[in-house]
Coordinates of C-alpha atoms and ligand atoms in Angstrom, one line a residue:
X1 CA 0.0 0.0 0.0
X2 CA 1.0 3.3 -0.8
X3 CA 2.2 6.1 1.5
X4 CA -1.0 8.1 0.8
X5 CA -3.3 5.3 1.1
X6 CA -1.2 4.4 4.1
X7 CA -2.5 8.0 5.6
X8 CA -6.1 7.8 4.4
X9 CA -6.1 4.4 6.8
X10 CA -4.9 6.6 9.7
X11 CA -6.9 9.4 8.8
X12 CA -10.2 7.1 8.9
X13 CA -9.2 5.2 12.2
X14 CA -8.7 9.1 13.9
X15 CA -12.7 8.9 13.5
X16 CA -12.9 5.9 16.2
X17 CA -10.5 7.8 18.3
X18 CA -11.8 7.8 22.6
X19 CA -10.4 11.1 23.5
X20 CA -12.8 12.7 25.5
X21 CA -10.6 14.1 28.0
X22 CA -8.1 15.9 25.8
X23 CA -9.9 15.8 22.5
X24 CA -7.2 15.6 20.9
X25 CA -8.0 12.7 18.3
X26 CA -5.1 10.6 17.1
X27 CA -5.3 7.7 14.0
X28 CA -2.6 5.6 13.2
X29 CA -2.2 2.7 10.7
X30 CA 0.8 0.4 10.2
X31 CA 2.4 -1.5 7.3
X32 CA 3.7 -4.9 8.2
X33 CA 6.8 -6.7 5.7
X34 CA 3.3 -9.2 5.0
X35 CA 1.6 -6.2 3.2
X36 CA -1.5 -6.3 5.5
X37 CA -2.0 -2.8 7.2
X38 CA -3.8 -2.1 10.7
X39 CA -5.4 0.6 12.3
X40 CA -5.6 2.0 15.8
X41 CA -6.6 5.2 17.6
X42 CA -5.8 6.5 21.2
X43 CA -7.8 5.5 23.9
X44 CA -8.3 7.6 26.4
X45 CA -8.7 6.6 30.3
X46 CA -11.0 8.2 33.9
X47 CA -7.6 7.8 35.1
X48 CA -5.2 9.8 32.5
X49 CA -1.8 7.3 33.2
X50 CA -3.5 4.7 31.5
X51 CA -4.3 6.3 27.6
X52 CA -2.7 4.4 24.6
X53 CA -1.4 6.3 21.8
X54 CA -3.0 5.3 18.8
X55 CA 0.9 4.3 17.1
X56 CA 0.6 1.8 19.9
X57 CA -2.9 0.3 19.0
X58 CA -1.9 -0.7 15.8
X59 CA 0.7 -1.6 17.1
X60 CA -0.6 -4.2 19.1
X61 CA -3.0 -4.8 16.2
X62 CA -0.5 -5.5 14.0
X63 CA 1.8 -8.0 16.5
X64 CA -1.4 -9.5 18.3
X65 CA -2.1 -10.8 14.5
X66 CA 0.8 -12.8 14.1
X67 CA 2.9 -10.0 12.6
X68 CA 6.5 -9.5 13.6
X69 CA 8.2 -7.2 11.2
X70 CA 7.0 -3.3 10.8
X71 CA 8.0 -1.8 7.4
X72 CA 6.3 1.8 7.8
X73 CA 3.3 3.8 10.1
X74 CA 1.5 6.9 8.6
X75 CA 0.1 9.2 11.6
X76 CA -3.1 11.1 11.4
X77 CA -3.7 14.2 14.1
X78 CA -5.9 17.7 14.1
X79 CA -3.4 19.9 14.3
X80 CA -1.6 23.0 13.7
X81 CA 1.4 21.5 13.2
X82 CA 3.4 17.8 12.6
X83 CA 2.6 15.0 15.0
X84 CA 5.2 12.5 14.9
X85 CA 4.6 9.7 17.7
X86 CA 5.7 10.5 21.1
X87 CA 9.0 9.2 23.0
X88 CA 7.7 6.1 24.4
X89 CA 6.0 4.8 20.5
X90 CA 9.1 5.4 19.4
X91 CA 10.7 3.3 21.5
X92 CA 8.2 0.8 21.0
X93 CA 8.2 0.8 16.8
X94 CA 12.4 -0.1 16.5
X95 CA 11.2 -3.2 18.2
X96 CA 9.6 -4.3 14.8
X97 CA 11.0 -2.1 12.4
X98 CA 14.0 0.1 13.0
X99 CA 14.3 0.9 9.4
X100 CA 10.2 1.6 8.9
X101 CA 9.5 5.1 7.6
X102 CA 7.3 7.3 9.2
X103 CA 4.6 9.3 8.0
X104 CA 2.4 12.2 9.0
X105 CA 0.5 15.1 8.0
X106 CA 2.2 18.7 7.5
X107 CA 0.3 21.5 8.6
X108 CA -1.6 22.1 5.2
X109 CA -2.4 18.2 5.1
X110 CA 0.7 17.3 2.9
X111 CA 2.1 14.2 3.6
X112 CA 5.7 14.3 5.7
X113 CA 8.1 11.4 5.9
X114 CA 11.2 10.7 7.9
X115 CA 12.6 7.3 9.2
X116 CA 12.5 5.7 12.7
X117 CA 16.6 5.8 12.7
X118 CA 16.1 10.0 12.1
X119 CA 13.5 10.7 15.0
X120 CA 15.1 7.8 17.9
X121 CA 19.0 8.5 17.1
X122 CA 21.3 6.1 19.3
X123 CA 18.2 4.2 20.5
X124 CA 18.3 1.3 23.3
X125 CA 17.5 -2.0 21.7
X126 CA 18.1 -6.2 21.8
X127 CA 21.4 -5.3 19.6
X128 CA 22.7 -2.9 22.3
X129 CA 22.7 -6.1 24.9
X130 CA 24.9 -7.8 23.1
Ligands
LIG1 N1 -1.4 10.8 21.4 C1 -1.3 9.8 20.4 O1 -2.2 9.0 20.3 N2 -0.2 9.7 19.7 C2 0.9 10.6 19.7 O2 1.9 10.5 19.0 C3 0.8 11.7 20.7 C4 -0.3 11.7 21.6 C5 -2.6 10.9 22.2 C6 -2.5 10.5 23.6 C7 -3.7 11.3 24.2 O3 -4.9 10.6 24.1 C8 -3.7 12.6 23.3 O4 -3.0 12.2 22.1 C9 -3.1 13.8 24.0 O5 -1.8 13.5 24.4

């Protein structure tokens, strides 16, 4: 699937986002090396510590299917500006992809990209125990 398709996923799953305590409504959609592609959106929580960011949701979609390998993960946010996924996504997408490209909206709606490697330089992972 193709970048632009790859956004129009995320844009559709920021619909089914549960943000009613920040309203801030995220959609996210990942490619896996099988070609499938799955959504997610952030689910808010009563108790704020527990939200998941929608990069994670698919995410979990994505592994919780039998997928291991991550090639790519288009964001979708209303906002002013870029939202690239947060510190602790990051950290959590090199597990299945450190060379995935990453893909989000600029502020007039025209599509961004950059690679994981670019926005988590010097990261912690498996190959740093080792
Ligand atoms: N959020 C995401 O889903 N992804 C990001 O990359 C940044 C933040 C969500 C979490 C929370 O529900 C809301 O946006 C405000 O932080």
């Amino acid at each position: 699937m193709p970048d632009a398709e790859l956004l129009s996923v995320a844009r559709r799953a920021r619909e089914r986002a549960y943000a009613p305590y920040s309203g801030f409504r995220v959609g996210a959609a990942v490619r896996a090396q099988s070609g499938a592609v799955y959504p997610g959106c952030n689910i808010e929580n009563a108790s704020y510590g527990l939200t998941l960011c929608a990069e994670q949701v698919a995410v979990a979609q994505a592994i919780s299917s039998g997928e291991r390998r991550l090639t790519a993960i288009a964001v979708s946010a209303e906002s002013a500006h870029a939202v690239w996924p947060c510190g602790r996504c990051r950290q959590m997408l090199l597990e299945f992809g450190p060379d995935m490209a990453v893909l989000t909206e600029g502020p007039g709606g025209e599509p961004l990209r950059q690679t994981l490697t670019d926005l988590l330089p010097d990261a912690f992972s498996a190959e740093t125990m080792r």
